Amino acid sequence: MRNPANVLNSLSTHSNLPGYKFKRLYRILFNEEMYYTAYQNIYAKPGNMTEGISDNTIDQMSLTRIETLINTIRDESYHPLPARRAYILKKNGKKRPLGISVFEDKLLQEVIRMVLEAIYENSFSPTSHGFRPQRSCHTAIMQIKRTFTGAKWFIEGDISGFFDNINHDVLINILKEKIDDDRFIRLIRKFLNAGYVEDWVFHNTYSGTPQGGIASPILANIYLDKLDKYMEEFKKRFDTGKAKRENPVQSRLWRRKEMFVQQLQIEKEPQQRTALIRAIKAIEKERALIPPRDEMDNNYRRLQYVRYADDFIVGVISNLEDCRTIKQDIKNFLNDKLKLELSNEKTLITHANSPAKFLSYYLTISKSNLTKRNSKGALRRDYNKRLVVKIPPDTIKKKLIDYRVIKFKNNNGMEKWVSYYRPNLLYKDDLELLQQYNAEIRGFYNYYSLALNASSVHSFKYIMEYSMYKTFAAKYQTSVYKICSKYIKNDVFTVNYINKKGNVRSQFFYETGFKQKPKAIMYNVDIIPQVAYTYGTTSLIDRLKARKCELCESVDDLEMHHIRKMSDIKKGKQHWEKMMIARRRKTMAVCKSCHQKIHNGG
């Protein structure tokens, strides 16, 4: 049985060969080791304990279940079950549909995802950042910061209902361009056509990929890679001119400066030299405030494009009419080639002086007369025409409302923010409560740490801090003053706890600050990632293969017992709970008899 890393690396090696077609992919799905790796990849996700249309979840996972799944794939009798439709609330109050599959379907989707990623990842455009290894919202923003300098216009792309409107026939034809394996293609078609069940009524799926499906993100990227490649070709046709023509005012000032420099070289009189130096410096200051190139040069055009999932943004150096043409061309391409609709209302053309919104950031082009000398000693407006990234004004307020930690009071006609306690957190212990607030503050700051105004997160932290004090006070039915007196040590809110070794440790409230981070923590976004797969031994499978029950130590075929999260068993009354707490694991390989006792409360 071939090692999964070798299989995937072999696929990845051939992914960039022009005209190469992948054959006999379906037989990869007979490899048990692929499922072992897939199981290891996804087992820790809490959603695996959520039931689909049956009570089949990741719990009771065993080698037999994998063997049975492979047998149905081998004889092509496998048919994915419809997903159970559920809804999650979006920030705007609307609901996003989510498809919850049974675990066997999730496991197979993960294997398919690994295969498709190995085939396509190296050929994806460097302008694509969503659902890709070593890429994120931050790498998308960093690429925009580096490449959109001097943009005059932004085109904010919005594809109407993208995930629900992916055309199955178009997607299958795109896959067939690289994959020459009818059985593999048929299997993907089965997933696309599996349908969903809502309120116990079955619905067919004639378009779209299930939101929440493991293979959906890679399929979406394969689909929209056509748009990325189109924009690459469009850019080549659109970009004209090597550089904007020189500003004639700059040229005149340069000649005057050169004349004074020449006079200075021969002038001996100290007063005259001083006057010439002053004149040269004055010209340098004047030149620094005048654009070196003609901003109205119609023979110079540039276009930049970045996409994250189904959101994209285009930066344009040209006129408004060209932007309208670009928007219409993108709309026509999406409609004609990908059967998608570009929203006219939400696809905005925004002048760079006004903020465009992308990935919950505001993007503008700076105007600044601040100067500094470059490496050659010349004065330059180094901060002018740069792309500026900011936190939108209402973002902090909306997040505080989402967390329900704030109330608003009228203070002489002014809106006053007042922190509020969180009743839903009162059941947590002290350490969990503190960690919850720290995680929320840190998570919010980490996402917006690239913003120029990242320091404004201080106001978010301030409200969260006092909400935490009030939550502690409500928990112990006392006052904020008494809570602060008890927990604040050396001006820092501190919770002491005993670790598993019996040592006293301290957890502190977040006090690291909110400086702007100059760059994303990771990755060079200009290089197409070269994916190499290095999968080691899967510990979960090794534990199942050991055939020794981790609870009663009897030798038998084993099943893996899963729990959603460790806090579910924090009291540790049962023997199996104490063992899982001691090992700090959400899994336990047990025999069928012990597993039945666990579920029966024994």
Tab-separated table of C-alpha atoms in Angstrom, residues 110-467:
chain	number	residue	atom	x	y	z
A	110	GLU	CA	-11.260	14.810	2.706
A	111	VAL	CA	-9.486	12.171	0.589
A	112	ILE	CA	-10.855	13.798	-2.572
A	113	ARG	CA	-9.786	17.215	-1.287
A	114	MET	CA	-6.209	15.980	-0.736
A	115	VAL	CA	-6.074	14.551	-4.259
A	116	LEU	CA	-7.510	17.698	-5.883
A	117	GLU	CA	-5.194	19.960	-3.888
A	118	ALA	CA	-2.158	17.984	-5.037
A	119	ILE	CA	-3.316	18.281	-8.668
A	120	TYR	CA	-4.328	21.949	-8.717
A	121	GLU	CA	-2.520	23.861	-5.964
A	122	ASN	CA	0.695	24.543	-7.867
A	123	SER	CA	-1.227	25.823	-10.882
A	124	PHE	CA	-3.436	28.289	-8.999
A	125	SER	CA	-2.815	32.006	-9.515
A	126	PRO	CA	-0.736	33.880	-6.915
A	127	THR	CA	-3.599	36.400	-6.756
A	128	SER	CA	-5.862	33.789	-5.088
A	129	HIS	CA	-5.727	33.547	-1.281
A	130	GLY	CA	-8.864	31.814	-0.004
A	131	PHE	CA	-8.807	28.223	1.314
A	132	ARG	CA	-5.199	27.633	0.282
A	133	PRO	CA	-2.220	26.347	2.292
A	134	GLN	CA	-0.020	29.090	3.710
A	135	ARG	CA	-2.438	31.799	2.579
A	136	SER	CA	-5.025	33.828	4.442
A	137	CYS	CA	-6.931	37.107	4.565
A	138	HIS	CA	-3.699	38.700	5.778
A	139	THR	CA	-1.650	37.566	2.795
A	140	ALA	CA	-4.381	38.962	0.514
A	141	ILE	CA	-4.258	42.329	2.302
A	142	MET	CA	-0.439	42.355	2.192
A	143	GLN	CA	-0.445	41.730	-1.551
A	144	ILE	CA	-2.892	44.608	-1.996
A	145	LYS	CA	-0.697	46.901	0.118
A	146	ARG	CA	2.311	46.087	-2.011
A	147	THR	CA	0.764	46.138	-5.482
A	148	PHE	CA	-2.043	48.731	-5.371
A	149	THR	CA	0.258	51.736	-4.811
A	150	GLY	CA	-0.973	54.770	-6.752
A	151	ALA	CA	-4.346	53.234	-7.682
A	152	LYS	CA	-6.961	55.816	-8.688
A	153	TRP	CA	-9.991	53.531	-8.584
A	154	PHE	CA	-11.151	50.369	-6.838
A	155	ILE	CA	-13.640	47.866	-8.242
A	156	GLU	CA	-15.162	45.843	-5.388
A	157	GLY	CA	-16.322	42.534	-6.854
A	158	ASP	CA	-19.396	40.755	-5.517
A	159	ILE	CA	-20.627	37.501	-7.100
A	160	SER	CA	-24.303	36.896	-6.338
A	161	GLY	CA	-24.789	33.697	-4.298
A	162	PHE	CA	-21.591	32.114	-5.575
A	163	PHE	CA	-21.577	28.830	-3.624
A	164	ASP	CA	-25.249	28.210	-4.393
A	165	ASN	CA	-24.905	28.969	-8.112
A	166	ILE	CA	-21.836	27.008	-9.203
A	167	ASN	CA	-22.911	25.309	-12.412
A	168	HIS	CA	-22.307	21.554	-12.145
A	169	ASP	CA	-21.734	21.034	-15.871
A	170	VAL	CA	-19.242	23.894	-16.061
A	171	LEU	CA	-17.378	22.565	-13.004
A	172	ILE	CA	-17.247	19.027	-14.372
A	173	ASN	CA	-15.928	20.292	-17.728
A	174	ILE	CA	-13.233	22.295	-15.925
A	175	LEU	CA	-12.207	19.179	-14.003
A	176	LYS	CA	-12.087	17.155	-17.219
A	177	GLU	CA	-9.467	19.530	-18.621
A	178	LYS	CA	-6.952	17.972	-16.230
A	179	ILE	CA	-8.564	14.725	-15.107
A	180	ASP	CA	-9.103	11.831	-17.497
A	181	ASP	CA	-10.821	9.365	-15.179
A	182	ASP	CA	-14.553	8.844	-15.650
A	183	ARG	CA	-15.052	7.027	-12.345
A	184	PHE	CA	-13.397	9.818	-10.354
A	185	ILE	CA	-15.459	12.449	-12.180
A	186	ARG	CA	-18.644	10.444	-11.615
A	187	LEU	CA	-17.900	10.301	-7.895
A	188	ILE	CA	-17.586	14.083	-7.689
A	189	ARG	CA	-20.817	14.396	-9.655
A	190	LYS	CA	-22.495	12.146	-7.056
A	191	PHE	CA	-21.484	14.543	-4.286
A	192	LEU	CA	-22.728	17.548	-6.259
A	193	ASN	CA	-26.091	15.870	-6.893
A	194	ALA	CA	-26.529	14.361	-3.420
A	195	GLY	CA	-29.120	16.947	-2.409
A	196	TYR	CA	-30.087	17.997	1.094
A	197	VAL	CA	-32.818	17.391	3.659
A	198	GLU	CA	-34.571	20.276	5.383
A	199	ASP	CA	-37.406	19.710	7.848
A	200	TRP	CA	-37.348	16.050	6.729
A	201	VAL	CA	-38.073	17.008	3.121
A	202	PHE	CA	-35.555	15.992	0.435
A	203	HIS	CA	-34.392	18.660	-2.036
A	204	ASN	CA	-32.383	18.039	-5.189
A	205	THR	CA	-29.281	20.133	-5.851
A	206	TYR	CA	-29.066	21.221	-9.465
A	207	SER	CA	-26.323	23.786	-8.862
A	208	GLY	CA	-23.901	24.872	-6.167
A	209	THR	CA	-21.632	23.050	-3.753
A	210	PRO	CA	-22.720	22.359	-0.169
A	211	GLN	CA	-21.524	25.134	2.151
A	212	GLY	CA	-19.678	23.359	4.928
A	213	GLY	CA	-18.653	20.458	2.678
A	214	ILE	CA	-14.981	19.561	3.055
A	215	ALA	CA	-14.343	19.412	-0.698
A	216	SER	CA	-16.362	22.574	-1.475
A	217	PRO	CA	-13.532	25.131	-0.969
A	218	ILE	CA	-11.083	23.401	-3.334
A	219	LEU	CA	-13.864	22.947	-5.930
A	220	ALA	CA	-14.714	26.654	-5.607
A	221	ASN	CA	-11.076	27.608	-6.186
A	222	ILE	CA	-10.855	25.326	-9.220
A	223	TYR	CA	-13.986	27.024	-10.577
A	224	LEU	CA	-12.847	30.611	-9.945
A	225	ASP	CA	-9.301	29.930	-11.117
A	226	LYS	CA	-10.792	30.557	-14.563
A	227	LEU	CA	-11.559	34.115	-13.441
A	228	ASP	CA	-8.029	34.502	-12.043
A	229	LYS	CA	-6.485	33.387	-15.332
A	230	TYR	CA	-8.839	35.671	-17.266
A	231	MET	CA	-7.747	38.637	-15.138
A	232	GLU	CA	-4.082	37.768	-15.729
A	233	GLU	CA	-4.663	37.924	-19.492
A	234	PHE	CA	-6.806	41.027	-19.141
A	235	LYS	CA	-4.008	42.747	-17.229
A	236	LYS	CA	-1.518	41.975	-19.998
A	237	ARG	CA	-3.823	43.615	-22.558
A	238	PHE	CA	-4.824	46.518	-20.321
A	239	ASP	CA	-1.440	47.650	-18.969
A	240	THR	CA	0.138	50.222	-21.283
A	241	GLY	CA	3.172	52.476	-21.013
A	242	LYS	CA	6.435	51.844	-19.216
A	243	ALA	CA	6.066	54.944	-17.041
A	244	LYS	CA	4.051	58.142	-16.895
A	245	ARG	CA	5.595	61.033	-18.773
A	246	GLU	CA	7.662	63.440	-16.743
A	247	ASN	CA	5.959	66.440	-15.163
A	248	PRO	CA	7.228	69.524	-17.053
A	249	VAL	CA	7.246	71.555	-13.818
A	250	GLN	CA	9.608	68.986	-12.296
A	251	SER	CA	11.891	69.279	-15.311
A	252	ARG	CA	12.073	73.082	-15.014
A	253	LEU	CA	12.850	72.885	-11.311
A	254	TRP	CA	15.499	70.222	-11.970
A	255	ARG	CA	17.225	72.480	-14.537
A	256	ARG	CA	17.184	75.400	-12.091
A	257	LYS	CA	18.662	73.234	-9.359
A	258	GLU	CA	21.416	71.972	-11.693
A	259	MET	CA	22.240	75.567	-12.617
A	260	PHE	CA	22.596	76.542	-8.933
A	261	VAL	CA	24.692	73.427	-8.231
A	262	GLN	CA	27.082	74.345	-11.026
A	263	GLN	CA	27.356	77.904	-9.678
A	264	LEU	CA	28.016	76.540	-6.198
A	265	GLN	CA	30.930	74.464	-7.490
A	266	ILE	CA	32.773	77.568	-8.716
A	267	GLU	CA	31.552	80.161	-6.204
A	268	LYS	CA	34.123	81.134	-3.535
A	269	GLU	CA	32.292	83.943	-1.710
A	270	PRO	CA	30.805	82.516	1.569
A	271	GLN	CA	27.643	84.653	1.481
A	272	GLN	CA	26.932	83.719	-2.117
A	273	ARG	CA	27.498	80.034	-1.346
A	274	THR	CA	25.048	80.258	1.565
A	275	ALA	CA	22.440	81.868	-0.691
A	276	LEU	CA	22.925	79.199	-3.358
A	277	ILE	CA	22.580	76.380	-0.801
A	278	ARG	CA	19.351	77.922	0.471
A	279	ALA	CA	18.035	78.205	-3.083
A	280	ILE	CA	18.909	74.556	-3.796
A	281	LYS	CA	17.145	73.375	-0.616
A	282	ALA	CA	14.087	75.473	-1.438
A	283	ILE	CA	13.915	73.912	-4.902
A	284	GLU	CA	14.250	70.429	-3.363
A	285	LYS	CA	11.325	71.118	-1.028
A	286	GLU	CA	9.241	72.499	-3.893
A	287	ARG	CA	10.052	69.494	-6.103
A	288	ALA	CA	9.136	67.080	-3.309
A	289	LEU	CA	5.605	68.526	-3.224
A	290	ILE	CA	5.070	68.273	-6.984
A	291	PRO	CA	4.288	64.908	-8.611
A	292	PRO	CA	7.364	63.720	-10.520
A	293	ARG	CA	5.127	62.280	-13.261
A	294	ASP	CA	2.074	63.579	-15.092
A	295	GLU	CA	-0.921	62.236	-13.171
A	296	MET	CA	-3.195	62.797	-16.184
A	297	ASP	CA	-1.125	60.769	-18.643
A	298	ASN	CA	-3.730	58.714	-20.545
A	299	ASN	CA	-1.028	56.614	-22.195
A	300	TYR	CA	-0.172	54.953	-18.872
A	301	ARG	CA	-2.573	52.358	-17.423
A	302	ARG	CA	-2.227	49.683	-14.767
A	303	LEU	CA	-4.502	47.020	-13.288
A	304	GLN	CA	-4.062	44.851	-10.192
A	305	TYR	CA	-6.380	42.089	-8.987
A	306	VAL	CA	-6.642	40.040	-5.772
A	307	ARG	CA	-9.234	37.417	-4.836
A	308	TYR	CA	-10.179	35.744	-1.571
A	309	ALA	CA	-12.806	32.998	-2.093
A	310	ASP	CA	-15.711	34.697	-3.918
A	311	ASP	CA	-14.646	38.251	-2.986
A	312	PHE	CA	-12.265	40.117	-5.258
A	313	ILE	CA	-10.973	43.649	-5.700
A	314	VAL	CA	-9.385	45.386	-8.669
A	315	GLY	CA	-7.098	48.419	-8.403
A	316	VAL	CA	-6.941	50.601	-11.504
A	317	ILE	CA	-4.685	53.447	-12.628
A	318	SER	CA	-6.778	54.944	-15.406
A	319	ASN	CA	-10.050	56.798	-15.833
A	320	LEU	CA	-13.614	56.076	-14.738
A	321	GLU	CA	-14.699	54.980	-18.211
A	322	ASP	CA	-12.031	52.262	-18.256
A	323	CYS	CA	-13.260	51.051	-14.847
A	324	ARG	CA	-16.788	50.725	-16.179
A	325	THR	CA	-15.441	48.746	-19.123
A	326	ILE	CA	-13.462	46.444	-16.794
A	327	LYS	CA	-16.546	45.850	-14.638
A	328	GLN	CA	-18.647	45.030	-17.694
A	329	ASP	CA	-15.991	42.681	-19.119
A	330	ILE	CA	-15.768	40.785	-15.823
A	331	LYS	CA	-19.555	40.588	-15.702
A	332	ASN	CA	-19.695	39.217	-19.258
A	333	PHE	CA	-16.966	36.642	-18.564
A	334	LEU	CA	-18.652	35.373	-15.400
A	335	ASN	CA	-22.004	35.127	-17.147
A	336	ASP	CA	-20.798	33.583	-20.422
A	337	LYS	CA	-18.068	31.229	-19.202
A	338	LEU	CA	-18.933	30.413	-15.587
A	339	LYS	CA	-22.716	30.971	-15.548
A	340	LEU	CA	-22.394	33.340	-12.590
A	341	GLU	CA	-23.905	36.748	-11.994
A	342	LEU	CA	-21.967	39.820	-10.910
A	343	SER	CA	-24.113	41.926	-8.608
A	344	ASN	CA	-24.548	45.382	-10.162
A	345	GLU	CA	-25.643	46.904	-6.866
A	346	LYS	CA	-22.818	45.486	-4.759
A	347	THR	CA	-19.994	45.628	-7.318
A	348	LEU	CA	-18.903	49.191	-6.655
A	349	ILE	CA	-16.490	51.455	-8.478
A	350	THR	CA	-14.919	53.612	-5.787
A	351	HIS	CA	-12.495	56.503	-6.182
A	352	ALA	CA	-9.294	55.858	-4.248
A	353	ASN	CA	-9.883	58.937	-2.090
A	354	SER	CA	-12.915	57.154	-0.620
A	355	PRO	CA	-12.680	53.855	1.277
A	356	ALA	CA	-13.315	50.580	-0.516
A	357	LYS	CA	-14.186	47.591	1.677
A	358	PHE	CA	-12.467	44.233	1.294
A	359	LEU	CA	-12.277	41.417	3.837
A	360	SER	CA	-13.743	43.755	6.492
A	361	TYR	CA	-10.921	46.298	6.017
A	362	TYR	CA	-11.175	49.821	4.595
A	363	LEU	CA	-8.725	50.509	1.746
A	364	THR	CA	-7.768	54.009	0.598
A	365	ILE	CA	-4.839	55.667	-1.162
A	366	SER	CA	-2.991	58.131	1.066
A	367	LYS	CA	-2.376	61.802	0.399
A	368	SER	CA	0.596	63.083	2.343
A	369	ASN	CA	3.087	65.924	2.007
A	370	LEU	CA	5.455	64.385	4.546
A	371	THR	CA	8.917	64.001	3.077
A	372	LYS	CA	12.035	61.998	3.840
A	373	ARG	CA	15.332	61.519	2.072
A	374	ASN	CA	15.900	58.402	0.036
A	375	SER	CA	19.141	56.394	-0.198
A	376	LYS	CA	20.572	59.019	-2.575
A	377	GLY	CA	19.744	61.875	-0.225
A	378	ALA	CA	16.899	63.302	-2.321
A	379	LEU	CA	13.680	64.469	-0.679
A	380	ARG	CA	10.661	62.366	-1.560
A	381	ARG	CA	7.006	62.249	-0.487
A	382	ASP	CA	7.509	58.655	0.499
A	383	TYR	CA	4.084	58.260	2.154
A	384	ASN	CA	2.066	59.694	-0.729
A	385	LYS	CA	-0.006	57.418	-3.013
A	386	ARG	CA	0.482	54.404	-0.752
A	387	LEU	CA	-2.385	52.070	0.037
A	388	VAL	CA	-3.689	52.566	3.571
A	389	VAL	CA	-5.515	49.791	5.433
A	390	LYS	CA	-7.840	50.745	8.296
A	391	ILE	CA	-10.433	49.254	10.628
A	392	PRO	CA	-13.882	50.516	9.479
A	393	PRO	CA	-15.475	52.959	11.956
A	394	ASP	CA	-18.357	50.754	13.180
A	395	THR	CA	-16.430	47.464	13.335
A	396	ILE	CA	-15.557	47.671	17.031
A	397	LYS	CA	-19.101	48.666	17.955
A	398	LYS	CA	-20.613	45.795	15.936
A	399	LYS	CA	-18.247	43.256	17.482
A	400	LEU	CA	-19.094	44.400	20.994
A	401	ILE	CA	-22.792	44.071	20.145
A	402	ASP	CA	-22.171	40.555	18.770
A	403	TYR	CA	-20.533	39.565	22.053
A	404	ARG	CA	-23.367	41.267	23.984
A	405	VAL	CA	-20.948	43.062	26.272
A	406	ILE	CA	-22.241	46.595	25.721
A	407	LYS	CA	-25.279	48.762	26.273
A	408	PHE	CA	-25.890	52.292	25.065
A	409	LYS	CA	-27.102	55.200	27.147
A	410	ASN	CA	-28.088	58.706	26.174
A	411	ASN	CA	-25.786	61.248	27.800
A	412	ASN	CA	-27.043	64.758	26.944
A	413	GLY	CA	-27.718	63.735	23.357
A	414	MET	CA	-24.455	61.784	23.070
A	415	GLU	CA	-24.314	57.998	22.822
A	416	LYS	CA	-22.453	56.557	25.793
A	417	TRP	CA	-21.041	53.020	25.754
A	418	VAL	CA	-21.487	51.036	28.965
A	419	SER	CA	-20.007	47.582	29.472
A	420	TYR	CA	-22.347	44.755	30.443
A	421	TYR	CA	-21.921	41.322	32.017
A	422	ARG	CA	-22.469	38.105	30.012
A	423	PRO	CA	-24.997	35.723	31.588
A	424	ASN	CA	-24.087	32.902	29.204
A	425	LEU	CA	-20.559	32.717	30.682
A	426	LEU	CA	-21.491	32.512	34.361
A	427	TYR	CA	-21.158	28.704	34.413
A	428	LYS	CA	-17.448	28.843	33.468
A	429	ASP	CA	-14.731	28.642	36.101
A	430	ASP	CA	-12.362	31.573	36.704
A	431	LEU	CA	-9.634	30.367	34.360
A	432	GLU	CA	-12.055	29.585	31.528
A	433	LEU	CA	-13.721	32.975	31.913
A	434	LEU	CA	-10.414	34.841	31.717
A	435	GLN	CA	-9.217	32.740	28.795
A	436	GLN	CA	-12.472	33.393	26.929
A	437	TYR	CA	-12.039	37.168	27.130
A	438	ASN	CA	-8.328	36.963	26.318
A	439	ALA	CA	-9.023	34.806	23.261
A	440	GLU	CA	-11.696	37.199	21.985
A	441	ILE	CA	-9.497	40.281	22.445
A	442	ARG	CA	-6.453	38.594	20.942
A	443	GLY	CA	-8.445	37.187	18.026
A	444	PHE	CA	-9.974	40.567	17.165
A	445	TYR	CA	-6.608	42.314	17.363
A	446	ASN	CA	-4.779	39.627	15.399
A	447	TYR	CA	-7.211	39.973	12.516
A	448	TYR	CA	-7.015	43.780	12.386
A	449	SER	CA	-3.335	44.074	13.345
A	450	LEU	CA	-2.396	45.126	9.773
A	451	ALA	CA	-4.554	48.256	10.042
A	452	LEU	CA	-2.963	51.684	10.371
A	453	ASN	CA	-5.368	52.419	13.222
A	454	ALA	CA	-4.833	49.082	14.991
A	455	SER	CA	-4.299	51.019	18.229
A	456	SER	CA	-8.044	51.800	18.254
A	457	VAL	CA	-8.554	48.216	19.483
A	458	HIS	CA	-7.738	49.734	22.907
A	459	SER	CA	-11.366	50.912	23.109
A	460	PHE	CA	-12.535	47.366	22.333
A	461	LYS	CA	-10.279	45.961	25.035
A	462	TYR	CA	-11.475	48.568	27.552
A	463	ILE	CA	-15.149	47.562	27.186
A	464	MET	CA	-14.254	43.854	27.199
A	465	GLU	CA	-12.183	44.285	30.361
A	466	TYR	CA	-14.991	45.900	32.325
A	467	SER	CA	-17.489	43.400	30.961
